[in-house]
Amino acid sequence: MRVLGIETSCDETGVALYCTERGLLAQALHSQTAMHERYGGVVPELASRDHIRRVLPLAREVLAQAGLERGDIDAVAWTEGPGLAGALLVGAGIGASMAFALGVPGIGVHHLEGHLLSPLLSADPPPFPFVALLVSGGHTQLMEVSGIGRYALLGDTLDDAAGEAFDKSAQLLGLGYPGGPAIARLAASGRPGRYSLPRPLLHAAHLDFSFSGLKTAVMHAVRRGVPDEQARADLAAEVEAAIVDVLVAKSVRALGAAGYSRLVVAGGVSANRSLRERLEAACRRTGARVHFPELALCSDNGAMIAFAGALRLGAAGAAGATSTAGVPSGRAIDGFRVRPRWPLEALPAA
Ligand code: KG4
Ligand code: ZN
């Protein structure tokens, strides 16, 4: 089965073609970063309008890359939520229309399930069960994953997400958007320790996170003065170290709490090199294994949506259009919906 996946939940238009027999056939991505940069963050209306312009050309590009035609598409998957309502509507509207026009099944996919399952697309996919650390711009969650749709929440952020902490700190430091890669680049020439930032909830008994205090501490540090470029790099290094310290400590504790020896990390922040190295080292010490998505699949992309859609459709027997929420629509397709807020734990097991 060849599934076309469409991702439009935020500021990346991603389209990909995944084949259940041959794997990922092609993918194409357009990032809106340059368009939103001057505003210091994503402008939802601009995002929606740009997705409208990009989806179909990217779909054509993907088909050309794979040497296939429209008629070779066996199913269409799109991101149903969570995300920006207008942006989601574009991908869902186009995806559902394509499925209707082609007379093939269509499915709305949970964006975080896409991230969560993306390490399964790697050459050495992790078997279930595992603990997942989901770290993106909007989410920081530890989940116990025993199968597709079998997700138990172990810990969640009480306020800002890890990616948001990177982005807001970057803004305070006068770095561009998105902040994560910018902080990481600057941190490479800095040293943590010159500035002292809190590691919120590091020693708490529970597995929840809180990053808003960190942002406030960065604000005070910037106000007190960052005299030169080296100081800026040192502060960036301390920001990265503070976030990574908390993510690593809680992930290791979550593995212990669940009694698992496998950790899967996904979401935009999983591209962070320091996080990868520190988690590799911590897992090696405790005899656990850690899996990451390929670097190209860490941030938002169409491949993870095509893949999650294929798994869900396979489980449903590809009988007709469904939403991941398990609402069958009977015939090929007769509508779609988007869910800007949609907890991952609400998904049914496949
Ligand atoms: O998963 P994603 O692409 O979009 C959401 O679903 O939110 O994640 C985007 C987030 C942003 O906050 C961005 O700053 C962060 O991932 N990010 C990073 C890195 N690359 C992206 N954070 C730290 N280090 C990176 N290398
Ligand atoms: Zn994402």
mmCIF file of C-alpha atoms and ligand atoms in Angstrom:
data_model
loop_
_atom_site.group_PDB
_atom_site.id
_atom_site.type_symbol
_atom_site.label_atom_id
_atom_site.label_comp_id
_atom_site.label_asym_id
_atom_site.label_seq_id
_atom_site.Cartn_x
_atom_site.Cartn_y
_atom_site.Cartn_z
ATOM 1 C CA MET A 1 0.000 0.000 0.000
ATOM 2 C CA ARG A 2 1.355 3.431 -1.002
ATOM 3 C CA VAL A 3 0.273 6.228 1.333
ATOM 4 C CA LEU A 4 0.669 9.921 0.573
ATOM 5 C CA GLY A 5 1.238 11.868 3.824
ATOM 6 C CA ILE A 6 0.545 15.578 4.254
ATOM 7 C CA GLU A 7 1.781 17.601 7.240
ATOM 8 C CA THR A 8 0.598 21.209 7.737
ATOM 9 C CA SER A 9 0.120 21.597 11.501
ATOM 10 C CA CYS A 10 2.499 24.523 11.995
ATOM 11 C CA ASP A 11 5.168 26.179 9.865
ATOM 12 C CA GLU A 12 6.404 23.316 7.722
ATOM 13 C CA THR A 13 4.610 21.918 4.681
ATOM 14 C CA GLY A 14 5.679 18.283 4.406
ATOM 15 C CA VAL A 15 4.567 15.732 1.834
ATOM 16 C CA ALA A 16 5.862 12.163 1.476
ATOM 17 C CA LEU A 17 5.046 8.834 -0.063
ATOM 18 C CA TYR A 18 5.451 5.737 2.104
ATOM 19 C CA CYS A 19 5.066 2.198 0.795
ATOM 20 C CA THR A 20 4.259 -0.602 3.258
ATOM 21 C CA GLU A 21 6.426 -3.000 1.214
ATOM 22 C CA ARG A 22 9.314 -0.774 0.111
ATOM 23 C CA GLY A 23 9.511 1.893 2.850
ATOM 24 C CA LEU A 24 9.844 5.610 2.294
ATOM 25 C CA LEU A 25 9.699 6.295 -1.468
ATOM 26 C CA ALA A 26 10.023 10.094 -1.566
ATOM 27 C CA GLN A 27 9.593 13.184 0.543
ATOM 28 C CA ALA A 28 9.574 16.939 0.088
ATOM 29 C CA LEU A 29 9.448 19.773 2.568
ATOM 30 C CA HIS A 30 8.981 23.501 2.537
ATOM 31 C CA SER A 31 9.941 25.354 5.705
ATOM 32 C CA GLN A 32 8.289 28.729 6.340
ATOM 33 C CA THR A 33 11.021 29.788 8.779
ATOM 34 C CA ALA A 34 12.259 32.647 6.602
ATOM 35 C CA MET A 35 8.725 34.035 6.268
ATOM 36 C CA HIS A 36 8.019 34.045 10.029
ATOM 37 C CA GLU A 37 11.507 35.043 11.156
ATOM 38 C CA ARG A 38 10.941 38.787 11.106
ATOM 39 C CA TYR A 39 7.960 38.368 13.469
ATOM 40 C CA GLY A 40 9.961 36.301 15.969
ATOM 41 C CA GLY A 41 7.490 33.417 15.791
ATOM 42 C CA VAL A 42 4.818 31.742 13.669
ATOM 43 C CA VAL A 43 2.046 34.012 12.351
ATOM 44 C CA PRO A 44 -0.900 31.571 11.986
ATOM 45 C CA GLU A 45 -2.680 33.308 9.104
ATOM 46 C CA LEU A 46 0.517 33.567 7.056
ATOM 47 C CA ALA A 47 1.204 29.900 7.776
ATOM 48 C CA SER A 48 -2.213 28.801 6.456
ATOM 49 C CA ARG A 49 -1.905 30.858 3.291
ATOM 50 C CA ASP A 50 1.539 29.491 2.550
ATOM 51 C CA HIS A 51 0.438 25.873 3.106
ATOM 52 C CA ILE A 52 -2.273 26.429 0.462
ATOM 53 C CA ARG A 53 0.398 27.454 -2.040
ATOM 54 C CA ARG A 54 2.756 24.588 -1.230
ATOM 55 C CA VAL A 55 0.860 21.329 -0.758
ATOM 56 C CA LEU A 56 -0.002 20.454 -4.367
ATOM 57 C CA PRO A 57 3.392 21.397 -5.895
ATOM 58 C CA LEU A 58 5.096 19.329 -3.158
ATOM 59 C CA ALA A 59 2.762 16.396 -3.863
ATOM 60 C CA ARG A 60 3.679 16.587 -7.565
ATOM 61 C CA GLU A 61 7.359 16.742 -6.638
ATOM 62 C CA VAL A 62 7.056 13.652 -4.450
ATOM 63 C CA LEU A 63 5.289 11.666 -7.182
ATOM 64 C CA ALA A 64 7.961 12.716 -9.716
ATOM 65 C CA GLN A 65 10.767 11.696 -7.310
ATOM 66 C CA ALA A 66 9.166 8.284 -6.874
ATOM 67 C CA GLY A 67 8.451 7.943 -10.609
ATOM 68 C CA LEU A 68 4.768 7.400 -9.866
ATOM 69 C CA GLU A 69 1.440 8.862 -10.933
ATOM 70 C CA ARG A 70 -1.601 10.037 -9.009
ATOM 71 C CA GLY A 71 -3.323 6.744 -9.742
ATOM 72 C CA ASP A 72 -0.565 4.876 -7.861
ATOM 73 C CA ILE A 73 -1.629 6.431 -4.547
ATOM 74 C CA ASP A 74 -3.538 3.848 -2.472
ATOM 75 C CA ALA A 75 -4.417 6.067 0.492
ATOM 76 C CA VAL A 76 -3.968 9.629 1.767
ATOM 77 C CA ALA A 77 -3.026 10.597 5.335
ATOM 78 C CA TRP A 78 -3.010 14.127 6.730
ATOM 79 C CA THR A 79 -2.379 15.716 10.120
ATOM 80 C CA GLU A 80 -5.706 16.109 11.932
ATOM 81 C CA GLY A 81 -4.218 17.730 15.052
ATOM 82 C CA PRO A 82 -2.937 19.078 17.335
ATOM 83 C CA GLY A 83 -1.711 22.304 15.782
ATOM 84 C CA LEU A 84 -2.862 25.625 14.369
ATOM 85 C CA ALA A 85 -6.521 25.319 13.317
ATOM 86 C CA GLY A 86 -6.181 27.172 10.010
ATOM 87 C CA ALA A 87 -2.974 25.386 9.058
ATOM 88 C CA LEU A 88 -4.485 21.980 9.872
ATOM 89 C CA LEU A 89 -7.565 22.797 7.794
ATOM 90 C CA VAL A 90 -5.416 23.269 4.696
ATOM 91 C CA GLY A 91 -3.757 19.836 4.860
ATOM 92 C CA ALA A 92 -6.939 18.072 5.970
ATOM 93 C CA GLY A 93 -9.033 19.792 3.286
ATOM 94 C CA ILE A 94 -6.592 19.004 0.492
ATOM 95 C CA GLY A 95 -5.868 15.479 1.767
ATOM 96 C CA ALA A 96 -9.539 14.560 2.112
ATOM 97 C CA SER A 97 -10.314 16.046 -1.318
ATOM 98 C CA MET A 98 -7.516 14.018 -2.900
ATOM 99 C CA ALA A 99 -8.739 10.823 -1.243
ATOM 100 C CA PHE A 100 -12.255 11.586 -2.475
ATOM 101 C CA ALA A 101 -11.130 12.368 -6.010
ATOM 102 C CA LEU A 102 -8.901 9.284 -6.223
ATOM 103 C CA GLY A 103 -11.512 7.057 -4.587
ATOM 104 C CA VAL A 104 -9.039 5.801 -1.972
ATOM 105 C CA PRO A 105 -9.165 5.686 1.835
ATOM 106 C CA GLY A 106 -8.158 8.802 3.741
ATOM 107 C CA ILE A 107 -7.103 9.111 7.367
ATOM 108 C CA GLY A 108 -6.484 11.953 9.803
ATOM 109 C CA VAL A 109 -3.325 11.351 11.840
ATOM 110 C CA HIS A 110 -2.280 12.597 15.288
ATOM 111 C CA HIS A 111 0.810 14.772 14.813
ATOM 112 C CA LEU A 112 2.484 13.522 17.996
ATOM 113 C CA GLU A 113 1.818 9.892 17.097
ATOM 114 C CA GLY A 114 3.648 10.723 13.850
ATOM 115 C CA HIS A 115 6.646 12.028 15.824
ATOM 116 C CA LEU A 116 6.466 9.169 18.311
ATOM 117 C CA LEU A 117 6.536 6.459 15.639
ATOM 118 C CA SER A 118 9.115 8.182 13.387
ATOM 119 C CA PRO A 119 12.106 6.303 14.925
ATOM 120 C CA LEU A 120 10.419 3.117 13.625
ATOM 121 C CA LEU A 121 11.261 4.361 10.128
ATOM 122 C CA SER A 122 14.986 4.004 10.868
ATOM 123 C CA ALA A 123 17.172 1.101 9.750
ATOM 124 C CA ASP A 124 17.215 -0.307 13.290
ATOM 125 C CA PRO A 125 13.650 0.231 14.545
ATOM 126 C CA PRO A 126 12.952 -0.195 18.274
ATOM 127 C CA PRO A 127 10.525 -2.958 19.242
ATOM 128 C CA PHE A 128 7.672 -2.233 21.690
ATOM 129 C CA PRO A 129 7.518 -1.576 24.591
ATOM 130 C CA PHE A 130 9.552 1.550 25.251
ATOM 131 C CA VAL A 131 9.523 4.859 27.057
ATOM 132 C CA ALA A 132 9.135 7.827 24.712
ATOM 133 C CA LEU A 133 10.397 11.339 25.324
ATOM 134 C CA LEU A 134 8.427 13.669 23.058
ATOM 135 C CA VAL A 135 10.106 17.047 22.838
ATOM 136 C CA SER A 136 8.751 19.566 20.359
ATOM 137 C CA GLY A 137 7.840 23.228 20.210
ATOM 138 C CA GLY A 138 4.502 22.600 21.882
ATOM 139 C CA HIS A 139 5.000 19.399 23.888
ATOM 140 C CA THR A 140 7.294 17.826 26.455
ATOM 141 C CA GLN A 141 5.969 14.441 27.473
ATOM 142 C CA LEU A 142 7.226 11.140 28.795
ATOM 143 C CA MET A 143 5.034 8.241 27.696
ATOM 144 C CA GLU A 144 4.988 4.542 28.305
ATOM 145 C CA VAL A 145 4.409 3.008 24.862
ATOM 146 C CA SER A 146 3.365 -0.639 24.683
ATOM 147 C CA GLY A 147 2.021 -0.625 21.107
ATOM 148 C CA ILE A 148 0.439 1.627 18.506
ATOM 149 C CA GLY A 149 -2.138 3.713 20.343
ATOM 150 C CA ARG A 150 -1.151 2.206 23.699
ATOM 151 C CA TYR A 151 0.215 5.314 25.329
ATOM 152 C CA ALA A 152 0.268 6.016 29.063
ATOM 153 C CA LEU A 153 1.369 9.472 30.148
ATOM 154 C CA LEU A 154 4.180 9.392 32.724
ATOM 155 C CA GLY A 155 5.040 13.091 32.797
ATOM 156 C CA ASP A 156 4.048 16.307 31.064
ATOM 157 C CA THR A 157 5.073 19.938 31.143
ATOM 158 C CA LEU A 158 3.190 22.134 33.578
ATOM 159 C CA ASP A 159 3.867 25.252 31.494
ATOM 160 C CA ASP A 160 6.321 25.824 28.624
ATOM 161 C CA ALA A 161 7.540 22.989 26.401
ATOM 162 C CA ALA A 162 11.272 22.283 26.007
ATOM 163 C CA GLY A 163 11.283 23.653 22.440
ATOM 164 C CA GLU A 164 9.432 26.728 23.657
ATOM 165 C CA ALA A 165 12.094 27.229 26.353
ATOM 166 C CA PHE A 166 14.758 27.144 23.612
ATOM 167 C CA ASP A 167 12.727 29.509 21.414
ATOM 168 C CA LYS A 168 11.933 32.046 24.177
ATOM 169 C CA SER A 169 15.493 32.032 25.514
ATOM 170 C CA ALA A 170 16.757 32.598 21.968
ATOM 171 C CA GLN A 171 14.435 35.550 21.605
ATOM 172 C CA LEU A 172 15.750 37.045 24.875
ATOM 173 C CA LEU A 173 19.285 36.577 23.576
ATOM 174 C CA GLY A 174 18.385 38.341 20.332
ATOM 175 C CA LEU A 175 18.788 35.168 18.260
ATOM 176 C CA GLY A 176 16.530 34.273 15.382
ATOM 177 C CA TYR A 177 13.557 31.964 15.127
ATOM 178 C CA PRO A 178 13.439 28.966 15.526
ATOM 179 C CA GLY A 179 15.500 29.293 18.662
ATOM 180 C CA GLY A 180 16.584 25.697 19.285
ATOM 181 C CA PRO A 181 19.095 25.406 16.445
ATOM 182 C CA ALA A 182 20.253 29.018 17.063
ATOM 183 C CA ILE A 183 20.961 28.367 20.772
ATOM 184 C CA ALA A 184 22.692 25.077 19.919
ATOM 185 C CA ARG A 185 24.949 26.806 17.361
ATOM 186 C CA LEU A 186 25.921 29.587 19.758
ATOM 187 C CA ALA A 187 26.313 27.163 22.679
ATOM 188 C CA ALA A 188 28.978 25.269 20.735
ATOM 189 C CA SER A 189 31.455 28.115 21.412
ATOM 190 C CA GLY A 190 30.309 28.698 24.985
ATOM 191 C CA ARG A 191 30.731 27.056 28.363
ATOM 192 C CA PRO A 192 27.959 26.274 30.832
ATOM 193 C CA GLY A 193 28.565 27.372 34.441
ATOM 194 C CA ARG A 194 29.548 31.018 33.952
ATOM 195 C CA TYR A 195 25.856 31.841 34.337
ATOM 196 C CA SER A 196 23.753 29.863 36.745
ATOM 197 C CA LEU A 197 20.267 28.904 35.612
ATOM 198 C CA PRO A 198 17.762 26.721 37.480
ATOM 199 C CA ARG A 199 17.030 23.085 36.547
ATOM 200 C CA PRO A 200 13.301 23.201 37.315
ATOM 201 C CA LEU A 201 11.799 20.126 39.031
ATOM 202 C CA LEU A 202 15.052 18.195 38.558
ATOM 203 C CA HIS A 203 14.710 16.476 41.921
ATOM 204 C CA ALA A 204 10.920 16.306 42.165
ATOM 205 C CA ALA A 205 9.489 12.850 42.825
ATOM 206 C CA HIS A 206 7.136 13.062 39.832
ATOM 207 C CA LEU A 207 8.069 13.111 36.121
ATOM 208 C CA ASP A 208 6.480 16.449 35.187
ATOM 209 C CA PHE A 209 8.453 19.333 33.707
ATOM 210 C CA SER A 210 8.354 23.107 34.118
ATOM 211 C CA PHE A 211 10.383 25.477 31.975
ATOM 212 C CA SER A 212 8.770 28.881 32.486
ATOM 213 C CA GLY A 213 11.029 29.708 35.466
ATOM 214 C CA LEU A 214 14.044 29.035 33.293
ATOM 215 C CA LYS A 215 12.854 31.618 30.777
ATOM 216 C CA THR A 216 12.415 34.180 33.598
ATOM 217 C CA ALA A 217 15.932 33.431 34.867
ATOM 218 C CA VAL A 218 17.316 33.972 31.354
ATOM 219 C CA MET A 219 15.466 37.283 31.202
ATOM 220 C CA HIS A 220 17.073 38.418 34.492
ATOM 221 C CA ALA A 221 20.521 37.279 33.330
ATOM 222 C CA VAL A 222 20.124 39.269 30.103
ATOM 223 C CA ARG A 223 18.969 42.329 32.071
ATOM 224 C CA ARG A 224 21.965 42.102 34.390
ATOM 225 C CA GLY A 225 24.120 42.259 31.319
ATOM 226 C CA VAL A 226 25.716 40.069 28.702
ATOM 227 C CA PRO A 227 28.859 42.110 27.977
ATOM 228 C CA ASP A 228 30.229 40.410 24.885
ATOM 229 C CA GLU A 229 29.867 37.617 22.336
ATOM 230 C CA GLN A 230 31.650 35.095 24.581
ATOM 231 C CA ALA A 231 29.203 35.879 27.411
ATOM 232 C CA ARG A 232 26.291 35.349 25.039
ATOM 233 C CA ALA A 233 27.725 31.986 23.995
ATOM 234 C CA ASP A 234 28.252 31.033 27.658
ATOM 235 C CA LEU A 235 24.653 31.943 28.478
ATOM 236 C CA ALA A 236 23.406 29.946 25.472
ATOM 237 C CA ALA A 237 25.478 26.982 26.652
ATOM 238 C CA GLU A 238 23.963 27.265 30.130
ATOM 239 C CA VAL A 239 20.419 27.394 28.671
ATOM 240 C CA GLU A 240 21.081 24.271 26.644
ATOM 241 C CA ALA A 241 22.698 22.493 29.595
ATOM 242 C CA ALA A 242 19.795 23.367 31.923
ATOM 243 C CA ILE A 243 17.176 22.007 29.519
ATOM 244 C CA VAL A 244 19.217 18.914 28.628
ATOM 245 C CA ASP A 245 20.024 18.147 32.310
ATOM 246 C CA VAL A 246 16.314 18.017 33.146
ATOM 247 C CA LEU A 247 15.326 16.004 30.050
ATOM 248 C CA VAL A 248 18.083 13.429 30.640
ATOM 249 C CA ALA A 249 17.442 12.996 34.375
ATOM 250 C CA LYS A 250 13.692 12.572 33.932
ATOM 251 C CA SER A 251 14.054 10.188 30.986
ATOM 252 C CA VAL A 252 16.360 7.933 32.996
ATOM 253 C CA ARG A 253 13.941 8.008 35.935
ATOM 254 C CA ALA A 254 11.017 7.240 33.611
ATOM 255 C CA LEU A 255 12.840 4.155 32.296
ATOM 256 C CA GLY A 256 13.271 3.001 35.890
ATOM 257 C CA ALA A 257 9.638 3.727 36.780
ATOM 258 C CA ALA A 258 8.318 1.817 33.751
ATOM 259 C CA GLY A 259 10.882 -0.972 34.156
ATOM 260 C CA TYR A 260 11.907 -0.649 30.482
ATOM 261 C CA SER A 261 15.375 -0.579 28.961
ATOM 262 C CA ARG A 262 14.508 1.229 25.733
ATOM 263 C CA LEU A 263 14.075 4.957 25.243
ATOM 264 C CA VAL A 264 12.727 6.555 22.068
ATOM 265 C CA VAL A 265 13.194 10.304 21.605
ATOM 266 C CA ALA A 266 11.190 12.265 19.038
ATOM 267 C CA GLY A 267 10.073 15.782 18.121
ATOM 268 C CA GLY A 268 12.034 18.818 16.940
ATOM 269 C CA VAL A 269 14.270 19.041 20.035
ATOM 270 C CA SER A 270 15.472 15.443 19.427
ATOM 271 C CA ALA A 271 17.717 16.981 16.743
ATOM 272 C CA ASN A 272 19.759 18.634 19.520
ATOM 273 C CA ARG A 273 23.265 17.167 19.509
ATOM 274 C CA SER A 274 23.977 17.728 23.165
ATOM 275 C CA LEU A 275 20.689 16.014 24.116
ATOM 276 C CA ARG A 276 21.565 13.060 21.873
ATOM 277 C CA GLU A 277 25.065 12.667 23.291
ATOM 278 C CA ARG A 278 23.977 13.032 26.907
ATOM 279 C CA LEU A 279 21.100 10.551 26.506
ATOM 280 C CA GLU A 280 23.400 8.059 24.750
ATOM 281 C CA ALA A 281 25.862 8.307 27.649
ATOM 282 C CA ALA A 282 23.188 8.095 30.367
ATOM 283 C CA CYS A 283 21.543 5.074 28.742
ATOM 284 C CA ARG A 284 24.882 3.345 28.269
ATOM 285 C CA ARG A 285 25.547 3.749 31.997
ATOM 286 C CA THR A 286 22.203 2.209 32.934
ATOM 287 C CA GLY A 287 22.277 -0.573 30.340
ATOM 288 C CA ALA A 288 19.427 0.934 28.332
ATOM 289 C CA ARG A 289 19.253 1.729 24.589
ATOM 290 C CA VAL A 290 18.161 4.995 23.098
ATOM 291 C CA HIS A 291 16.631 5.475 19.628
ATOM 292 C CA PHE A 292 16.297 8.732 17.703
ATOM 293 C CA PRO A 293 14.617 9.494 14.397
ATOM 294 C CA GLU A 294 16.950 10.245 11.500
ATOM 295 C CA LEU A 295 17.962 13.916 11.675
ATOM 296 C CA ALA A 296 15.814 14.784 8.640
ATOM 297 C CA LEU A 297 12.764 13.324 10.399
ATOM 298 C CA CYS A 298 13.162 15.108 13.760
ATOM 299 C CA SER A 299 11.222 18.233 12.849
ATOM 300 C CA ASP A 300 7.827 18.256 11.220
ATOM 301 C CA ASN A 301 7.642 16.262 7.992
ATOM 302 C CA GLY A 302 5.251 14.374 5.754
ATOM 303 C CA ALA A 303 7.042 11.024 6.111
ATOM 304 C CA MET A 304 5.989 10.502 9.719
ATOM 305 C CA ILE A 305 2.369 11.280 8.793
ATOM 306 C CA ALA A 306 2.393 8.882 5.815
ATOM 307 C CA PHE A 307 3.984 6.202 8.025
ATOM 308 C CA ALA A 308 1.583 6.608 10.986
ATOM 309 C CA GLY A 309 -1.328 6.711 8.519
ATOM 310 C CA ALA A 310 -0.131 3.487 6.879
ATOM 311 C CA LEU A 311 0.146 1.735 10.245
ATOM 312 C CA ARG A 312 -3.324 2.906 11.290
ATOM 313 C CA LEU A 313 -4.902 2.029 7.947
ATOM 314 C CA GLY A 314 -3.193 -1.357 7.967
ATOM 315 C CA ALA A 315 -4.608 -2.011 11.402
ATOM 316 C CA ALA A 316 -8.060 -0.939 10.235
ATOM 317 C CA GLY A 317 -7.829 -3.205 7.193
ATOM 318 C CA ALA A 318 -7.901 -0.125 4.942
ATOM 319 C CA ALA A 319 -11.654 -0.613 4.671
ATOM 320 C CA GLY A 320 -12.631 3.007 4.313
ATOM 321 C CA ALA A 321 -11.966 6.463 5.604
ATOM 322 C CA THR A 322 -11.412 6.764 9.309
ATOM 323 C CA SER A 323 -9.962 9.225 11.706
ATOM 324 C CA THR A 324 -7.277 8.016 14.081
ATOM 325 C CA ALA A 325 -9.890 8.813 16.703
ATOM 326 C CA GLY A 326 -11.692 5.754 15.381
ATOM 327 C CA VAL A 327 -14.678 7.401 13.765
ATOM 328 C CA PRO A 328 -15.355 5.413 10.629
ATOM 329 C CA SER A 329 -17.019 7.389 7.898
ATOM 330 C CA GLY A 330 -18.326 4.377 5.990
ATOM 331 C CA ARG A 331 -17.607 4.868 2.307
ATOM 332 C CA ALA A 332 -14.396 6.129 0.765
ATOM 333 C CA ILE A 333 -14.570 9.558 2.365
ATOM 334 C CA ASP A 334 -17.354 11.921 3.297
ATOM 335 C CA GLY A 335 -15.695 14.631 5.306
ATOM 336 C CA PHE A 336 -12.868 15.540 7.630
ATOM 337 C CA ARG A 337 -12.278 17.394 10.837
ATOM 338 C CA VAL A 338 -9.336 18.997 12.599
ATOM 339 C CA ARG A 339 -8.479 18.937 16.295
ATOM 340 C CA PRO A 340 -6.234 21.863 17.278
ATOM 341 C CA ARG A 341 -6.119 20.409 20.822
ATOM 342 C CA TRP A 342 -5.950 16.651 20.982
ATOM 343 C CA PRO A 343 -4.300 14.692 23.818
ATOM 344 C CA LEU A 344 -2.229 11.755 22.583
ATOM 345 C CA GLU A 345 -3.561 9.487 25.306
ATOM 346 C CA ALA A 346 -7.050 9.918 23.829
ATOM 347 C CA LEU A 347 -6.101 7.760 20.837
ATOM 348 C CA PRO A 348 -7.512 4.239 20.635
ATOM 349 C CA ALA A 349 -5.183 1.249 20.415
ATOM 350 C CA ALA A 350 -4.647 -0.016 16.871
HETATM 351 O O1 KG4 B 1 8.518 18.996 16.303
HETATM 352 P P1 KG4 B 1 8.773 20.364 15.805
HETATM 353 O O2 KG4 B 1 9.463 20.534 14.480
HETATM 354 O O3 KG4 B 1 7.455 21.194 15.724
HETATM 355 C C1 KG4 B 1 6.439 21.064 16.688
HETATM 356 O O4 KG4 B 1 5.638 20.115 16.532
HETATM 357 O O5 KG4 B 1 6.476 21.867 17.627
HETATM 358 O O6 KG4 B 1 9.625 21.102 16.938
HETATM 359 C C2 KG4 B 1 10.044 22.422 16.808
HETATM 360 C C3 KG4 B 1 10.870 22.787 18.025
HETATM 361 C C4 KG4 B 1 11.214 24.261 18.073
HETATM 362 O O7 KG4 B 1 10.920 24.740 19.366
HETATM 363 C C5 KG4 B 1 12.709 24.286 17.790
HETATM 364 O O8 KG4 B 1 13.375 25.370 18.405
HETATM 365 C C6 KG4 B 1 13.145 22.966 18.371
HETATM 366 O O9 KG4 B 1 12.111 22.062 18.023
HETATM 367 N N1 KG4 B 1 14.428 22.503 17.806
HETATM 368 C C7 KG4 B 1 15.563 22.367 18.521
HETATM 369 C C8 KG4 B 1 16.577 21.960 17.611
HETATM 370 N N2 KG4 B 1 16.002 21.844 16.372
HETATM 371 C C9 KG4 B 1 14.696 22.176 16.514
HETATM 372 N N3 KG4 B 1 15.816 22.568 19.817
HETATM 373 C C10 KG4 B 1 17.073 22.370 20.239
HETATM 374 N N4 KG4 B 1 18.093 21.994 19.443
HETATM 375 C C11 KG4 B 1 17.895 21.779 18.129
HETATM 376 N N5 KG4 B 1 18.922 21.388 17.355
HETATM 377 ZN ZN ZN B 2 5.984 18.536 15.496
#
